[in-house]
Coordinates of C-alpha atoms in Angstrom, one line a residue:
X1 CA 17.4 -15.6 11.7
X2 CA 17.0 -12.3 9.8
X3 CA 15.2 -9.7 11.8
X4 CA 13.1 -6.7 10.8
X5 CA 12.5 -4.5 13.9
X6 CA 10.1 -1.6 14.3
X7 CA 11.2 1.9 15.3
X8 CA 11.1 2.8 19.0
X9 CA 11.9 0.7 22.0
X10 CA 8.5 -0.7 23.1
X11 CA 8.0 -4.4 23.1
X12 CA 6.4 -5.4 19.8
X13 CA 4.3 -8.4 18.8
X14 CA 6.4 -11.0 16.9
X15 CA 5.8 -12.6 13.5
X16 CA 7.8 -15.5 12.2
X17 CA 8.2 -16.3 8.5
X18 CA 9.1 -19.6 7.0
X19 CA 10.6 -19.6 3.4
X20 CA 9.6 -21.9 0.6
X21 CA 11.6 -24.9 -0.8
X22 CA 15.0 -23.7 -2.0
X23 CA 14.5 -20.2 -0.5
X24 CA 16.3 -18.3 2.3
X25 CA 15.6 -15.8 5.1
X26 CA 16.3 -13.0 2.6
X27 CA 13.3 -13.8 0.5
X28 CA 9.9 -12.0 0.9
X29 CA 11.7 -8.9 2.4
X30 CA 8.8 -6.7 1.2
X31 CA 6.7 -8.4 3.9
X32 CA 9.3 -8.0 6.6
X33 CA 9.8 -4.3 5.9
X34 CA 6.1 -3.5 5.7
X35 CA 5.1 -5.5 8.9
X36 CA 8.0 -3.9 10.8
X37 CA 7.0 -0.5 9.7
X38 CA 3.5 -1.3 11.1
X39 CA 5.0 -2.1 14.5
X40 CA 5.8 -5.8 14.4
X41 CA 9.1 -7.6 15.1
X42 CA 9.5 -10.0 12.2
X43 CA 11.9 -13.0 12.3
X44 CA 12.6 -14.8 9.0
X45 CA 13.8 -18.3 9.7
X46 CA 16.4 -20.1 7.6
X47 CA 15.8 -23.9 7.1
X48 CA 19.0 -25.8 6.4
X49 CA 18.3 -28.9 4.4
X50 CA 15.5 -27.3 2.3
X51 CA 17.0 -23.8 1.7
X52 CA 18.9 -22.3 -1.2
X53 CA 22.0 -24.4 -0.5
X54 CA 20.0 -27.4 -2.0
X55 CA 20.3 -26.0 -5.5
X56 CA 23.2 -23.5 -5.5
X57 CA 26.2 -25.0 -7.2
X58 CA 24.1 -27.9 -8.7
X59 CA 24.1 -28.3 -12.4
X60 CA 20.8 -26.8 -13.8
X61 CA 19.7 -30.2 -15.2
X62 CA 19.9 -31.7 -11.7
X63 CA 18.3 -28.9 -9.7
X64 CA 14.8 -30.1 -9.9
X65 CA 15.8 -33.5 -8.6
X66 CA 17.8 -31.9 -5.7
X67 CA 14.8 -29.8 -4.8
X68 CA 12.4 -32.8 -5.0
X69 CA 14.7 -34.8 -2.6
X70 CA 14.8 -31.8 -0.2
X71 CA 10.9 -31.8 0.0
X72 CA 11.1 -34.7 2.4
X73 CA 9.2 -35.7 5.6
X74 CA 12.6 -35.4 7.4
X75 CA 13.1 -31.8 6.3
X76 CA 9.5 -31.0 7.2
X77 CA 10.1 -32.2 10.7
X78 CA 13.4 -30.3 10.9
X79 CA 11.5 -27.1 9.8
X80 CA 9.1 -27.5 12.8
X81 CA 12.1 -27.9 15.1
X82 CA 13.7 -24.8 13.5
X83 CA 10.7 -22.6 14.3
X84 CA 10.4 -23.9 17.9
X85 CA 14.1 -23.2 18.4
X86 CA 13.7 -19.7 16.9
X87 CA 11.0 -18.9 19.4
X88 CA 13.1 -20.2 22.3
X89 CA 16.1 -18.1 21.1
X90 CA 14.0 -15.0 20.8
X91 CA 12.7 -15.5 24.3
X92 CA 16.3 -15.9 25.7
X93 CA 17.6 -12.8 23.9
X94 CA 14.5 -10.8 25.0
X95 CA 15.3 -11.5 28.6
X96 CA 19.1 -11.3 28.5
X97 CA 20.7 -8.2 30.1
X98 CA 22.7 -6.3 27.5
X99 CA 21.3 -8.1 24.5
X100 CA 20.2 -5.8 21.6
X101 CA 16.7 -7.5 21.7
X102 CA 16.3 -7.0 25.5
X103 CA 12.6 -6.2 26.2
X104 CA 12.0 -5.5 22.5
X105 CA 9.7 -8.4 21.9
X106 CA 6.1 -9.2 23.2
X107 CA 6.2 -12.9 23.1
X108 CA 2.7 -13.2 24.4
X109 CA 1.6 -12.2 20.9
X110 CA 3.1 -14.4 18.2
X111 CA 2.0 -14.8 14.6
X112 CA 3.5 -17.1 12.0
X113 CA 3.5 -17.0 8.2
X114 CA 5.2 -18.8 5.3
X115 CA 5.0 -19.5 1.6
X116 CA 4.7 -22.9 -0.1
X117 CA 6.8 -25.4 2.0
X118 CA 6.8 -22.5 4.5
X119 CA 3.0 -22.4 4.4
X120 CA 2.9 -26.2 5.2
X121 CA 5.3 -25.5 8.0
X122 CA 3.0 -22.8 9.3
X123 CA -0.1 -25.0 9.0
X124 CA 1.5 -27.7 11.1
X125 CA 2.6 -25.4 13.9
X126 CA -0.7 -23.5 13.9
X127 CA -3.1 -26.4 14.2
X128 CA -3.2 -28.8 11.2
X129 CA -3.4 -32.4 12.2
X130 CA -1.8 -35.4 10.4
X131 CA -2.3 -39.1 10.1
X132 CA -6.1 -39.0 10.0
X133 CA -6.2 -36.4 12.7
X134 CA -4.2 -38.4 15.2
X135 CA -0.9 -36.4 15.2
X136 CA -0.3 -32.7 15.9
X137 CA 2.7 -30.5 15.8
X138 CA 0.8 -27.4 17.0
X139 CA 2.7 -24.9 19.1
X140 CA 0.4 -23.1 21.6
X141 CA 2.7 -20.0 21.5
X142 CA 1.5 -19.2 18.0
X143 CA -1.7 -17.2 18.2
X144 CA -2.6 -16.6 14.5
X145 CA -1.2 -17.6 11.1
X146 CA -1.1 -16.5 7.5
X147 CA -0.4 -19.0 4.7
X148 CA 0.7 -18.0 1.2
X149 CA 0.1 -20.9 -1.1
X150 CA -1.5 -23.3 1.4
X151 CA -2.1 -26.9 0.6
X152 CA -4.5 -29.7 1.7
X153 CA -3.5 -33.3 1.9
X154 CA -5.2 -35.8 -0.4
X155 CA -4.4 -38.8 1.9
X156 CA -4.5 -39.4 5.7
X157 CA -8.1 -38.5 6.1
X158 CA -8.1 -35.5 3.7
X159 CA -8.8 -31.9 4.4
X160 CA -11.6 -32.5 7.0
X161 CA -9.3 -34.5 9.3
X162 CA -6.4 -32.1 8.8
X163 CA -8.2 -28.8 9.4
X164 CA -11.4 -29.5 11.2
X165 CA -10.0 -28.8 14.6
X166 CA -7.9 -25.6 13.9
X167 CA -8.5 -23.4 16.9
X168 CA -6.9 -20.1 16.0
X169 CA -7.3 -17.5 13.3
X170 CA -6.0 -18.3 9.8
X171 CA -5.7 -16.2 6.7
X172 CA -5.1 -18.1 3.4
X173 CA -3.8 -16.5 0.3
X174 CA -3.5 -18.2 -3.1
X175 CA -4.1 -17.5 -6.8
X176 CA -6.0 -18.9 -9.7
X177 CA -2.7 -20.1 -11.3
X178 CA -1.0 -21.0 -8.1
X179 CA 0.8 -24.3 -8.9
X180 CA 4.4 -25.3 -8.2
X181 CA 7.2 -27.1 -10.1
X182 CA 7.9 -29.5 -7.1
X183 CA 5.2 -31.6 -5.4
X184 CA 1.7 -32.4 -6.3
X185 CA -0.1 -29.2 -5.2
X186 CA -2.8 -28.0 -7.5
X187 CA -5.1 -25.0 -7.4
X188 CA -7.8 -27.4 -6.2
X189 CA -5.7 -28.6 -3.3
X190 CA -5.0 -25.1 -2.2
X191 CA -8.6 -24.1 -2.4
X192 CA -9.6 -27.2 -0.4
X193 CA -8.1 -25.8 2.9
X194 CA -10.7 -23.0 3.6
X195 CA -13.9 -25.1 3.3
X196 CA -12.5 -27.6 5.8
X197 CA -11.7 -25.0 8.5
X198 CA -14.1 -24.4 11.4
X199 CA -15.7 -21.0 11.5
X200 CA -14.3 -18.1 13.6
X201 CA -11.5 -15.9 12.4
X202 CA -10.9 -17.8 9.1
X203 CA -10.3 -15.9 5.9
X204 CA -9.3 -16.7 2.3
X205 CA -8.0 -14.5 -0.5
X206 CA -7.8 -15.8 -4.1
X207 CA -6.0 -13.4 -6.4
X208 CA -7.1 -13.6 -10.0
X209 CA -4.3 -14.6 -12.3
X210 CA -1.7 -15.0 -9.5
X211 CA 0.9 -17.6 -10.0
X212 CA 3.1 -19.3 -7.3
X213 CA 5.7 -16.5 -7.6
X214 CA 3.1 -13.8 -7.0
X215 CA 3.7 -14.3 -3.3
X216 CA 7.4 -13.8 -3.5
X217 CA 9.8 -10.9 -4.3
X218 CA 10.1 -11.5 -8.1
X219 CA 8.7 -13.3 -11.1
X220 CA 10.2 -16.7 -12.0
X221 CA 11.4 -17.9 -15.4
X222 CA 8.5 -20.0 -16.7
X223 CA 5.7 -17.7 -15.3
X224 CA 3.0 -17.4 -17.8
X225 CA 1.7 -13.9 -17.2
X226 CA 3.2 -10.5 -16.2
X227 CA 3.0 -9.7 -12.5
X228 CA 0.0 -7.7 -11.3
X229 CA 1.3 -4.8 -9.1
X230 CA -2.0 -4.8 -7.1
X231 CA -1.4 -8.3 -5.8
X232 CA 1.4 -7.2 -3.4
X233 CA -0.7 -4.2 -2.4
X234 CA -3.6 -6.5 -1.4
X235 CA -1.3 -8.9 0.4
X236 CA 0.2 -6.2 2.5
X237 CA -3.1 -4.5 3.4
X238 CA -4.9 -7.7 4.3
X239 CA -2.1 -9.3 6.2
X240 CA -1.4 -6.2 8.3
X241 CA -5.1 -5.8 9.1
X242 CA -5.2 -9.5 10.1
X243 CA -2.1 -9.1 12.4
X244 CA -3.7 -6.0 13.9
X245 CA -7.0 -7.7 14.5
X246 CA -5.6 -10.9 16.1
X247 CA -2.2 -10.0 17.6
X248 CA -3.2 -6.5 18.8
X249 CA -6.9 -7.1 19.4
X250 CA -7.7 -4.1 17.2
X251 CA -11.4 -3.9 16.9
X252 CA -11.3 -1.5 14.0
X253 CA -9.0 -3.8 12.0
X254 CA -11.4 -6.7 12.7
X255 CA -14.4 -4.7 11.5
X256 CA -12.4 -3.8 8.3
X257 CA -11.7 -7.4 7.6
X258 CA -15.2 -8.6 8.3
X259 CA -16.9 -5.7 6.5
X260 CA -16.5 -4.1 3.1
X261 CA -13.0 -2.7 3.7
X262 CA -11.1 -5.5 2.1
X263 CA -12.9 -5.1 -1.2
X264 CA -11.4 -1.6 -1.6
X265 CA -7.9 -3.0 -2.1
X266 CA -8.9 -5.9 -4.3
X267 CA -9.7 -6.1 -8.0
X268 CA -13.2 -7.2 -9.3
X269 CA -12.0 -10.7 -10.2
X270 CA -10.3 -11.4 -6.9
X271 CA -12.2 -13.5 -4.3
X272 CA -12.4 -12.7 -0.6
X273 CA -14.4 -14.7 1.9
X274 CA -14.5 -15.3 5.6
X275 CA -16.3 -17.4 8.2

């Protein structure tokens, strides 16, 4: 785990972050730094089997195949176990005399987030159902979730069976050019998640022109357009307000999300909706 801790000694709400395929717990540091500065203890989880070790040291011509092999059901299930084990570990350290994390964490308030494969990991732990709605990996300790580059299944009952019973707040963030080199995710499959969610604390941001890498630290070789600096500004503002609303029960943050506040950090072509 890579931890970003807020200043001060009070117990802070916890946010977990799951990296994408081929990533690491050092990615998306801009999110960890910002959320910690706003009073959250942020734990970035490393996922052996689908992390950067999959492609490092592999010949460039073989890297795509290595990443495709790592995007397996087995590694998806391992990721779920990783997150559960991380929450268990944080609870042990929070209660251990002499531990640096002793009494630093409020584990009654836990959010989870992730990008791409990490978004799918988050979806599973925060209420998505599988196998036509018959199987769930949901962890009741997770109170709210933010998915960067979410994705809806095309089989197993589709989006309605997967998301129709989600019972906690979700914030989805994607872009009009948000496709990935590995897997079959399309812009349409990402946009299919929000309509299938039941109402109540559900939000979606679609950033105009944003590619898959817009939700990470840096551009990727193959990106078609220059990065838009306002994308990260919007992501940080909306995500923090979401955590404040649903992990701190901050009524002002909820009013900002549900009112006109969000539009002030977005550009005209961006789309913001809620239900």
